[in-house]
Every structure is written in structure tokens, then in C-alpha cells.
């Protein structure tokens, strides 16, 4: 990039951030959103709140309040992303990539944290598990369109822990494939043109997931573990004749 292009990025980013203004209930929150996004995209070696705030000349506590206390609508933010995808990047053969990464996390207070397999570490670690849906087109455009947190039954069945973490009463345990289906359904409902769905063997092993994807009218290409069995249509007909 040349200098002129780099200087224009700030204005372009501010225009993009303005798309999300209705998701925030105060001018202060909208201002902090811009500060936080610029920090995440900037050259700082550490992208945590304190260095982002200090570089922008903002008290770190203000950004902490933005993420932890100020009211903003996370679901509206995701819907806005999908609206922009439909408006600017709709492609008839777009692919939805389902993934279930888990991120290492210290401590016991973060919602959903426990010892479980982490794709980040490649082994069982103390981590938080999530499910993501990415949108990919043949032109190389790639963005996250939805995500959700996975909560194990050990979390959802512990009333005291739920209350301490602020987990709403209507949040129940769901498998990762059930979460993935809800992400796909939300995106399709918002007009995101997902013709194909792809996923690794964690989702490919679940026949209910594959049936759910097909029921929504999407095609799929997934990995499956080598110990998963299935039957061709011919073998199924042969089996029915044998039973008779």
C-alpha cells in the first residue's frame, strides 16, 4: 500500500464502524467501539485493553466498562454483519464453514471454562469452547457471520455457578452440532446465501447435523471419522428384501 491508501484506511474504518451505531445505546459506547477496533487492527504487539487504551489516550477503565458494563446488543452486531455480507458480498455458491475451536483460558470464572480438548493447544487444557460459522466466496472473501459459546452439562446443571457467571435461566446445554445448526438457520433466515456447508469430523460424525443441513436446502461436504459406518441406497434395498 502507498501512503495515500494507508491514510484513507482510517476514514474507511470509521465509515464501517458507523454501520454498527444502532447496536449501541450511547455515544460513549459507539466511540469506544471505534477505539477498540482500531487497536485490534493496529500494530500493537499485545491487543489487550490496557495497551489499546493507552495508545489511544483513553483511560483503560473506560474500555473495560465498554466491554463489561455498557449496554450493547451482541445479537444486533451479528445481524448487522450478516446484513453487510448480503448487501456487499452475496454469492450464489458461497460456502459456510463450521468450526468448533476452543481457546486456552486460565482460572475458573470465565463462562464455559473447563478442562476439555483445545484445538489451539492440540490437547486437553483449561479452555473455552465455541462454535463459529464463516462465510467464504469464490473471490476469496472470508468473514465470520455468527458464533456461539458451548456450555457443557457440568456448567448448565450447576445453579450456583450459573448465577455467579450471569448465565440466563433459559440457556440450556446444547451439543456443538445443535449450536452449528442454529447458526446456519439464523444466517439463512437473514438472507445469507449459503449453498454449501463444510465441517470437520467433529460435526461430520453427527448424522443429525447432516440431516439438519440437508433439511435447510444446503449441500454439504464434511470430514467423517474412519469408524463411522453408512449404507448406500443399494445396500439398504437389499437389506429390506432380506428382512422380508
PDB file of C-alpha atoms in Angstrom:
ATOM      1  CA  UNK A   1       0.000   0.000   0.000  1.00  0.00           C
ATOM      2  CA  UNK A   2       1.119   3.558  -0.618  1.00  0.00           C
ATOM      3  CA  UNK A   3       0.914   6.379   1.930  1.00  0.00           C
ATOM      4  CA  UNK A   4      -2.295   7.811   0.463  1.00  0.00           C
ATOM      5  CA  UNK A   5      -4.039   4.449   0.731  1.00  0.00           C
ATOM      6  CA  UNK A   6      -2.909   3.955   4.312  1.00  0.00           C
ATOM      7  CA  UNK A   7      -4.155   7.411   5.293  1.00  0.00           C
ATOM      8  CA  UNK A   8      -7.535   6.633   3.758  1.00  0.00           C
ATOM      9  CA  UNK A   9      -7.982   3.467   5.799  1.00  0.00           C
ATOM     10  CA  UNK A  10      -8.898   5.431   8.936  1.00  0.00           C
ATOM     11  CA  UNK A  11     -11.831   7.120   7.198  1.00  0.00           C
ATOM     12  CA  UNK A  12     -12.949   3.823   5.673  1.00  0.00           C
ATOM     13  CA  UNK A  13     -12.813   2.111   9.058  1.00  0.00           C
ATOM     14  CA  UNK A  14     -14.817   4.907  10.679  1.00  0.00           C
ATOM     15  CA  UNK A  15     -17.458   4.574   7.933  1.00  0.00           C
ATOM     16  CA  UNK A  16     -17.618   0.835   8.590  1.00  0.00           C
ATOM     17  CA  UNK A  17     -17.924   1.309  12.363  1.00  0.00           C
ATOM     18  CA  UNK A  18     -20.834   3.703  11.789  1.00  0.00           C
ATOM     19  CA  UNK A  19     -22.814   0.773  10.340  1.00  0.00           C
ATOM     20  CA  UNK A  20     -22.952  -0.661  13.873  1.00  0.00           C
ATOM     21  CA  UNK A  21     -24.021   2.525  15.657  1.00  0.00           C
ATOM     22  CA  UNK A  22     -27.649   1.370  16.189  1.00  0.00           C
ATOM     23  CA  UNK A  23     -26.376  -1.630  18.173  1.00  0.00           C
ATOM     24  CA  UNK A  24     -25.088   0.626  20.958  1.00  0.00           C
ATOM     25  CA  UNK A  25     -27.194   2.644  23.357  1.00  0.00           C
ATOM     26  CA  UNK A  26     -24.895   5.618  23.935  1.00  0.00           C
ATOM     27  CA  UNK A  27     -22.496   7.877  22.065  1.00  0.00           C
ATOM     28  CA  UNK A  28     -19.810   6.863  24.560  1.00  0.00           C
ATOM     29  CA  UNK A  29     -20.164   3.194  23.693  1.00  0.00           C
ATOM     30  CA  UNK A  30     -20.065   3.928  19.962  1.00  0.00           C
ATOM     31  CA  UNK A  31     -16.878   5.958  20.427  1.00  0.00           C
ATOM     32  CA  UNK A  32     -15.234   3.169  22.415  1.00  0.00           C
ATOM     33  CA  UNK A  33     -16.134   0.683  19.679  1.00  0.00           C
ATOM     34  CA  UNK A  34     -14.029   2.654  17.199  1.00  0.00           C
ATOM     35  CA  UNK A  35     -11.149   2.862  19.655  1.00  0.00           C
ATOM     36  CA  UNK A  36     -11.251  -0.860  20.331  1.00  0.00           C
ATOM     37  CA  UNK A  37     -11.443  -1.846  16.647  1.00  0.00           C
ATOM     38  CA  UNK A  38      -8.579   0.456  15.662  1.00  0.00           C
ATOM     39  CA  UNK A  39      -6.488  -1.057  18.456  1.00  0.00           C
ATOM     40  CA  UNK A  40      -7.232  -4.604  17.319  1.00  0.00           C
ATOM     41  CA  UNK A  41      -6.221  -3.746  13.754  1.00  0.00           C
ATOM     42  CA  UNK A  42      -3.190  -1.665  14.710  1.00  0.00           C
ATOM     43  CA  UNK A  43       0.492  -2.580  15.186  1.00  0.00           C
ATOM     44  CA  UNK A  44       0.405  -3.195  18.948  1.00  0.00           C
ATOM     45  CA  UNK A  45       2.146  -6.470  19.897  1.00  0.00           C
ATOM     46  CA  UNK A  46      -0.409  -7.022  22.683  1.00  0.00           C
ATOM     47  CA  UNK A  47      -4.065  -6.451  21.785  1.00  0.00           C
ATOM     48  CA  UNK A  48      -5.412  -6.366  25.334  1.00  0.00           C
ATOM     49  CA  UNK A  49      -7.467  -3.474  26.680  1.00  0.00           C
ATOM     50  CA  UNK A  50      -4.781  -1.571  28.555  1.00  0.00           C
ATOM     51  CA  UNK A  51      -2.268  -1.066  25.694  1.00  0.00           C
ATOM     52  CA  UNK A  52      -5.098  -0.259  23.267  1.00  0.00           C
ATOM     53  CA  UNK A  53      -6.489   2.376  25.627  1.00  0.00           C
ATOM     54  CA  UNK A  54      -3.105   3.910  26.423  1.00  0.00           C
ATOM     55  CA  UNK A  55      -2.154   4.198  22.753  1.00  0.00           C
ATOM     56  CA  UNK A  56      -5.463   5.960  22.039  1.00  0.00           C
ATOM     57  CA  UNK A  57      -5.104   8.277  25.043  1.00  0.00           C
ATOM     58  CA  UNK A  58      -8.144   6.768  26.754  1.00  0.00           C
ATOM     59  CA  UNK A  59      -8.246   5.656  30.426  1.00  0.00           C
ATOM     60  CA  UNK A  60      -8.111   1.817  30.435  1.00  0.00           C
ATOM     61  CA  UNK A  61     -11.107   1.715  32.781  1.00  0.00           C
ATOM     62  CA  UNK A  62     -13.262   3.304  30.066  1.00  0.00           C
ATOM     63  CA  UNK A  63     -12.625   0.438  27.658  1.00  0.00           C
ATOM     64  CA  UNK A  64     -13.129  -2.067  30.472  1.00  0.00           C
ATOM     65  CA  UNK A  65     -16.555  -0.540  31.109  1.00  0.00           C
ATOM     66  CA  UNK A  66     -17.318  -0.667  27.388  1.00  0.00           C
ATOM     67  CA  UNK A  67     -16.816  -4.428  27.272  1.00  0.00           C
ATOM     68  CA  UNK A  68     -18.108  -5.279  30.718  1.00  0.00           C
ATOM     69  CA  UNK A  69     -20.740  -2.749  31.789  1.00  0.00           C
ATOM     70  CA  UNK A  70     -22.088  -0.585  28.968  1.00  0.00           C
ATOM     71  CA  UNK A  71     -25.206  -1.958  27.299  1.00  0.00           C
ATOM     72  CA  UNK A  72     -24.888  -3.106  23.706  1.00  0.00           C
ATOM     73  CA  UNK A  73     -26.714  -5.731  21.682  1.00  0.00           C
ATOM     74  CA  UNK A  74     -24.414  -8.571  20.624  1.00  0.00           C
ATOM     75  CA  UNK A  75     -27.133 -10.241  18.536  1.00  0.00           C
ATOM     76  CA  UNK A  76     -27.702  -6.976  16.658  1.00  0.00           C
ATOM     77  CA  UNK A  77     -23.989  -6.724  15.914  1.00  0.00           C
ATOM     78  CA  UNK A  78     -24.041 -10.201  14.344  1.00  0.00           C
ATOM     79  CA  UNK A  79     -27.181  -9.372  12.365  1.00  0.00           C
ATOM     80  CA  UNK A  80     -25.518  -6.213  11.078  1.00  0.00           C
ATOM     81  CA  UNK A  81     -22.530  -8.222   9.870  1.00  0.00           C
ATOM     82  CA  UNK A  82     -24.860 -10.572   8.004  1.00  0.00           C
ATOM     83  CA  UNK A  83     -26.741  -7.626   6.510  1.00  0.00           C
ATOM     84  CA  UNK A  84     -23.483  -6.201   5.180  1.00  0.00           C
ATOM     85  CA  UNK A  85     -22.498  -9.597   3.789  1.00  0.00           C
ATOM     86  CA  UNK A  86     -25.807  -9.878   1.929  1.00  0.00           C
ATOM     87  CA  UNK A  87     -25.591  -6.290   0.688  1.00  0.00           C
ATOM     88  CA  UNK A  88     -21.966  -6.228  -0.420  1.00  0.00           C
ATOM     89  CA  UNK A  89     -20.723  -9.809  -0.813  1.00  0.00           C
ATOM     90  CA  UNK A  90     -23.632 -12.073  -1.746  1.00  0.00           C
ATOM     91  CA  UNK A  91     -22.507 -15.016  -3.894  1.00  0.00           C
ATOM     92  CA  UNK A  92     -24.807 -17.811  -5.133  1.00  0.00           C
ATOM     93  CA  UNK A  93     -22.245 -20.562  -4.407  1.00  0.00           C
ATOM     94  CA  UNK A  94     -20.983 -19.255  -1.061  1.00  0.00           C
ATOM     95  CA  UNK A  95     -19.684 -21.736   1.497  1.00  0.00           C
ATOM     96  CA  UNK A  96     -20.462 -21.823   5.196  1.00  0.00           C
ATOM     97  CA  UNK A  97     -17.508 -23.190   7.177  1.00  0.00           C
ATOM     98  CA  UNK A  98     -18.461 -24.643  10.562  1.00  0.00           C
ATOM     99  CA  UNK A  99     -15.733 -24.867  13.174  1.00  0.00           C
ATOM    100  CA  UNK A 100     -15.613 -25.610  16.893  1.00  0.00           C
ATOM    101  CA  UNK A 101     -12.408 -24.089  18.255  1.00  0.00           C
ATOM    102  CA  UNK A 102     -11.537 -23.988  21.944  1.00  0.00           C
ATOM    103  CA  UNK A 103      -9.286 -21.282  23.365  1.00  0.00           C
ATOM    104  CA  UNK A 104      -6.976 -21.752  26.331  1.00  0.00           C
ATOM    105  CA  UNK A 105      -8.071 -19.772  29.372  1.00  0.00           C
ATOM    106  CA  UNK A 106      -6.739 -19.526  32.891  1.00  0.00           C
ATOM    107  CA  UNK A 107      -8.922 -19.550  36.000  1.00  0.00           C
ATOM    108  CA  UNK A 108     -12.386 -20.898  36.753  1.00  0.00           C
ATOM    109  CA  UNK A 109     -14.671 -17.860  36.481  1.00  0.00           C
ATOM    110  CA  UNK A 110     -14.949 -17.347  32.709  1.00  0.00           C
ATOM    111  CA  UNK A 111     -18.278 -18.675  31.407  1.00  0.00           C
ATOM    112  CA  UNK A 112     -17.860 -22.173  29.951  1.00  0.00           C
ATOM    113  CA  UNK A 113     -14.260 -22.675  31.001  1.00  0.00           C
ATOM    114  CA  UNK A 114     -13.229 -26.212  31.935  1.00  0.00           C
ATOM    115  CA  UNK A 115     -10.678 -28.872  31.054  1.00  0.00           C
ATOM    116  CA  UNK A 116     -11.531 -30.061  27.549  1.00  0.00           C
ATOM    117  CA  UNK A 117      -9.813 -30.646  24.232  1.00  0.00           C
ATOM    118  CA  UNK A 118      -8.359 -27.449  22.783  1.00  0.00           C
ATOM    119  CA  UNK A 119      -7.664 -27.250  19.065  1.00  0.00           C
ATOM    120  CA  UNK A 120      -5.429 -24.297  19.854  1.00  0.00           C
ATOM    121  CA  UNK A 121      -3.187 -26.386  22.127  1.00  0.00           C
ATOM    122  CA  UNK A 122      -3.748 -29.765  20.454  1.00  0.00           C
ATOM    123  CA  UNK A 123      -4.514 -31.432  23.777  1.00  0.00           C
ATOM    124  CA  UNK A 124      -6.822 -31.333  26.801  1.00  0.00           C
ATOM    125  CA  UNK A 125      -6.405 -27.973  28.532  1.00  0.00           C
ATOM    126  CA  UNK A 126      -8.363 -25.490  30.614  1.00  0.00           C
ATOM    127  CA  UNK A 127     -10.216 -23.652  27.848  1.00  0.00           C
ATOM    128  CA  UNK A 128     -13.453 -22.165  26.500  1.00  0.00           C
ATOM    129  CA  UNK A 129     -15.134 -23.937  23.570  1.00  0.00           C
ATOM    130  CA  UNK A 130     -17.080 -22.134  20.844  1.00  0.00           C
ATOM    131  CA  UNK A 131     -18.818 -22.811  17.542  1.00  0.00           C
ATOM    132  CA  UNK A 132     -18.247 -20.476  14.575  1.00  0.00           C
ATOM    133  CA  UNK A 133     -19.805 -20.075  11.149  1.00  0.00           C
ATOM    134  CA  UNK A 134     -17.604 -18.459   8.495  1.00  0.00           C
ATOM    135  CA  UNK A 135     -18.767 -17.195   5.107  1.00  0.00           C
ATOM    136  CA  UNK A 136     -16.460 -17.805   2.136  1.00  0.00           C
ATOM    137  CA  UNK A 137     -16.881 -16.921  -1.544  1.00  0.00           C
ATOM    138  CA  UNK A 138     -15.026 -17.930  -4.678  1.00  0.00           C
ATOM    139  CA  UNK A 139     -13.470 -14.471  -4.911  1.00  0.00           C
ATOM    140  CA  UNK A 140     -11.590 -15.004  -1.648  1.00  0.00           C
ATOM    141  CA  UNK A 141     -13.903 -13.001   0.615  1.00  0.00           C
ATOM    142  CA  UNK A 142     -13.988 -14.576   4.077  1.00  0.00           C
ATOM    143  CA  UNK A 143     -15.681 -13.380   7.254  1.00  0.00           C
ATOM    144  CA  UNK A 144     -17.281 -14.643  10.444  1.00  0.00           C
ATOM    145  CA  UNK A 145     -21.086 -14.341  10.284  1.00  0.00           C
ATOM    146  CA  UNK A 146     -22.135 -15.942  13.576  1.00  0.00           C
ATOM    147  CA  UNK A 147     -20.794 -17.701  16.658  1.00  0.00           C
ATOM    148  CA  UNK A 148     -21.926 -19.031  19.997  1.00  0.00           C
ATOM    149  CA  UNK A 149     -20.479 -20.404  23.207  1.00  0.00           C
ATOM    150  CA  UNK A 150     -20.558 -24.107  24.047  1.00  0.00           C
ATOM    151  CA  UNK A 151     -21.626 -24.897  27.611  1.00  0.00           C
ATOM    152  CA  UNK A 152     -21.168 -28.402  28.972  1.00  0.00           C
ATOM    153  CA  UNK A 153     -23.761 -30.061  31.199  1.00  0.00           C
ATOM    154  CA  UNK A 154     -21.455 -29.540  34.169  1.00  0.00           C
ATOM    155  CA  UNK A 155     -21.973 -25.799  33.655  1.00  0.00           C
ATOM    156  CA  UNK A 156     -25.690 -25.743  32.844  1.00  0.00           C
ATOM    157  CA  UNK A 157     -26.598 -28.083  35.733  1.00  0.00           C
ATOM    158  CA  UNK A 158     -24.735 -26.028  38.363  1.00  0.00           C
ATOM    159  CA  UNK A 159     -27.242 -23.384  39.514  1.00  0.00           C
ATOM    160  CA  UNK A 160     -24.789 -21.594  41.807  1.00  0.00           C
ATOM    161  CA  UNK A 161     -22.108 -21.338  39.134  1.00  0.00           C
ATOM    162  CA  UNK A 162     -24.629 -20.176  36.549  1.00  0.00           C
ATOM    163  CA  UNK A 163     -25.888 -17.421  38.828  1.00  0.00           C
ATOM    164  CA  UNK A 164     -22.376 -16.231  39.662  1.00  0.00           C
ATOM    165  CA  UNK A 165     -21.473 -16.051  35.951  1.00  0.00           C
ATOM    166  CA  UNK A 166     -24.739 -14.354  34.940  1.00  0.00           C
ATOM    167  CA  UNK A 167     -25.909 -17.120  32.592  1.00  0.00           C
ATOM    168  CA  UNK A 168     -29.595 -16.525  31.693  1.00  0.00           C
ATOM    169  CA  UNK A 169     -32.072 -19.088  33.015  1.00  0.00           C
ATOM    170  CA  UNK A 170     -33.246 -20.073  29.532  1.00  0.00           C
ATOM    171  CA  UNK A 171     -29.757 -21.099  28.343  1.00  0.00           C
ATOM    172  CA  UNK A 172     -29.525 -24.891  28.199  1.00  0.00           C
ATOM    173  CA  UNK A 173     -26.862 -27.393  27.269  1.00  0.00           C
ATOM    174  CA  UNK A 174     -26.596 -27.996  23.518  1.00  0.00           C
ATOM    175  CA  UNK A 175     -24.181 -30.168  21.605  1.00  0.00           C
ATOM    176  CA  UNK A 176     -21.848 -28.403  19.204  1.00  0.00           C
ATOM    177  CA  UNK A 177     -23.726 -29.749  16.177  1.00  0.00           C
ATOM    178  CA  UNK A 178     -27.001 -28.371  17.575  1.00  0.00           C
ATOM    179  CA  UNK A 179     -25.350 -24.965  18.017  1.00  0.00           C
ATOM    180  CA  UNK A 180     -23.989 -25.166  14.465  1.00  0.00           C
ATOM    181  CA  UNK A 181     -27.457 -25.835  13.042  1.00  0.00           C
ATOM    182  CA  UNK A 182     -28.835 -22.795  14.865  1.00  0.00           C
ATOM    183  CA  UNK A 183     -26.042 -20.607  13.424  1.00  0.00           C
ATOM    184  CA  UNK A 184     -26.766 -21.843   9.902  1.00  0.00           C
ATOM    185  CA  UNK A 185     -30.514 -21.345  10.341  1.00  0.00           C
ATOM    186  CA  UNK A 186     -30.024 -17.782  11.615  1.00  0.00           C
ATOM    187  CA  UNK A 187     -27.774 -16.879   8.710  1.00  0.00           C
ATOM    188  CA  UNK A 188     -30.097 -18.371   6.105  1.00  0.00           C
ATOM    189  CA  UNK A 189     -33.011 -16.604   7.783  1.00  0.00           C
ATOM    190  CA  UNK A 190     -31.169 -13.299   7.397  1.00  0.00           C
ATOM    191  CA  UNK A 191     -30.680 -13.942   3.693  1.00  0.00           C
ATOM    192  CA  UNK A 192     -27.055 -15.088   3.725  1.00  0.00           C
ATOM    193  CA  UNK A 193     -26.713 -17.276   0.589  1.00  0.00           C
ATOM    194  CA  UNK A 194     -25.096 -20.444   1.957  1.00  0.00           C
ATOM    195  CA  UNK A 195     -25.209 -23.026  -0.819  1.00  0.00           C
ATOM    196  CA  UNK A 196     -22.579 -25.301   0.719  1.00  0.00           C
ATOM    197  CA  UNK A 197     -21.693 -26.245   4.294  1.00  0.00           C
ATOM    198  CA  UNK A 198     -18.367 -27.776   5.243  1.00  0.00           C
ATOM    199  CA  UNK A 199     -17.137 -29.003   8.611  1.00  0.00           C
ATOM    200  CA  UNK A 200     -14.569 -31.274  10.214  1.00  0.00           C
ATOM    201  CA  UNK A 201     -15.205 -34.748  11.645  1.00  0.00           C
ATOM    202  CA  UNK A 202     -16.453 -33.389  14.970  1.00  0.00           C
ATOM    203  CA  UNK A 203     -19.617 -32.377  13.107  1.00  0.00           C
ATOM    204  CA  UNK A 204     -19.448 -34.916  10.275  1.00  0.00           C
ATOM    205  CA  UNK A 205     -19.878 -37.796  12.721  1.00  0.00           C
ATOM    206  CA  UNK A 206     -23.341 -36.490  13.715  1.00  0.00           C
ATOM    207  CA  UNK A 207     -25.971 -37.760  11.279  1.00  0.00           C
ATOM    208  CA  UNK A 208     -28.484 -35.385  12.862  1.00  0.00           C
ATOM    209  CA  UNK A 209     -26.295 -32.458  11.839  1.00  0.00           C
ATOM    210  CA  UNK A 210     -26.089 -33.658   8.240  1.00  0.00           C
ATOM    211  CA  UNK A 211     -29.833 -34.267   8.098  1.00  0.00           C
ATOM    212  CA  UNK A 212     -30.443 -30.791   9.511  1.00  0.00           C
ATOM    213  CA  UNK A 213     -28.215 -29.151   6.907  1.00  0.00           C
ATOM    214  CA  UNK A 214     -29.943 -31.059   4.094  1.00  0.00           C
ATOM    215  CA  UNK A 215     -33.330 -30.130   5.538  1.00  0.00           C
ATOM    216  CA  UNK A 216     -32.410 -26.450   5.191  1.00  0.00           C
ATOM    217  CA  UNK A 217     -31.717 -26.947   1.492  1.00  0.00           C
ATOM    218  CA  UNK A 218     -27.918 -26.684   1.657  1.00  0.00           C
ATOM    219  CA  UNK A 219     -25.366 -29.104   0.251  1.00  0.00           C
ATOM    220  CA  UNK A 220     -22.523 -30.340   2.421  1.00  0.00           C
ATOM    221  CA  UNK A 221     -19.000 -31.725   2.243  1.00  0.00           C
ATOM    222  CA  UNK A 222     -17.722 -32.866   5.643  1.00  0.00           C
ATOM    223  CA  UNK A 223     -14.984 -34.963   7.167  1.00  0.00           C
ATOM    224  CA  UNK A 224     -16.046 -38.150   8.917  1.00  0.00           C
ATOM    225  CA  UNK A 225     -14.058 -40.349  11.318  1.00  0.00           C
ATOM    226  CA  UNK A 226     -12.931 -43.676   9.872  1.00  0.00           C
ATOM    227  CA  UNK A 227     -15.061 -45.566  12.415  1.00  0.00           C
ATOM    228  CA  UNK A 228     -18.346 -44.095  11.119  1.00  0.00           C
ATOM    229  CA  UNK A 229     -20.426 -46.535   9.051  1.00  0.00           C
ATOM    230  CA  UNK A 230     -23.128 -45.847   6.479  1.00  0.00           C
ATOM    231  CA  UNK A 231     -25.103 -47.674   3.816  1.00  0.00           C
ATOM    232  CA  UNK A 232     -25.585 -46.965   0.145  1.00  0.00           C
ATOM    233  CA  UNK A 233     -29.112 -46.920  -1.251  1.00  0.00           C
ATOM    234  CA  UNK A 234     -28.496 -50.287  -2.929  1.00  0.00           C
ATOM    235  CA  UNK A 235     -27.445 -51.960   0.312  1.00  0.00           C
ATOM    236  CA  UNK A 236     -30.475 -50.522   2.087  1.00  0.00           C
ATOM    237  CA  UNK A 237     -32.820 -52.032  -0.548  1.00  0.00           C
ATOM    238  CA  UNK A 238     -31.004 -55.353  -0.280  1.00  0.00           C
ATOM    239  CA  UNK A 239     -31.427 -55.293   3.491  1.00  0.00           C
ATOM    240  CA  UNK A 240     -35.172 -54.678   3.187  1.00  0.00           C
ATOM    241  CA  UNK A 241     -35.554 -57.669   0.827  1.00  0.00           C
ATOM    242  CA  UNK A 242     -33.657 -59.864   3.294  1.00  0.00           C
ATOM    243  CA  UNK A 243     -35.914 -58.793   6.136  1.00  0.00           C
ATOM    244  CA  UNK A 244     -38.996 -59.712   4.136  1.00  0.00           C
TER     245      UNK A 244
END
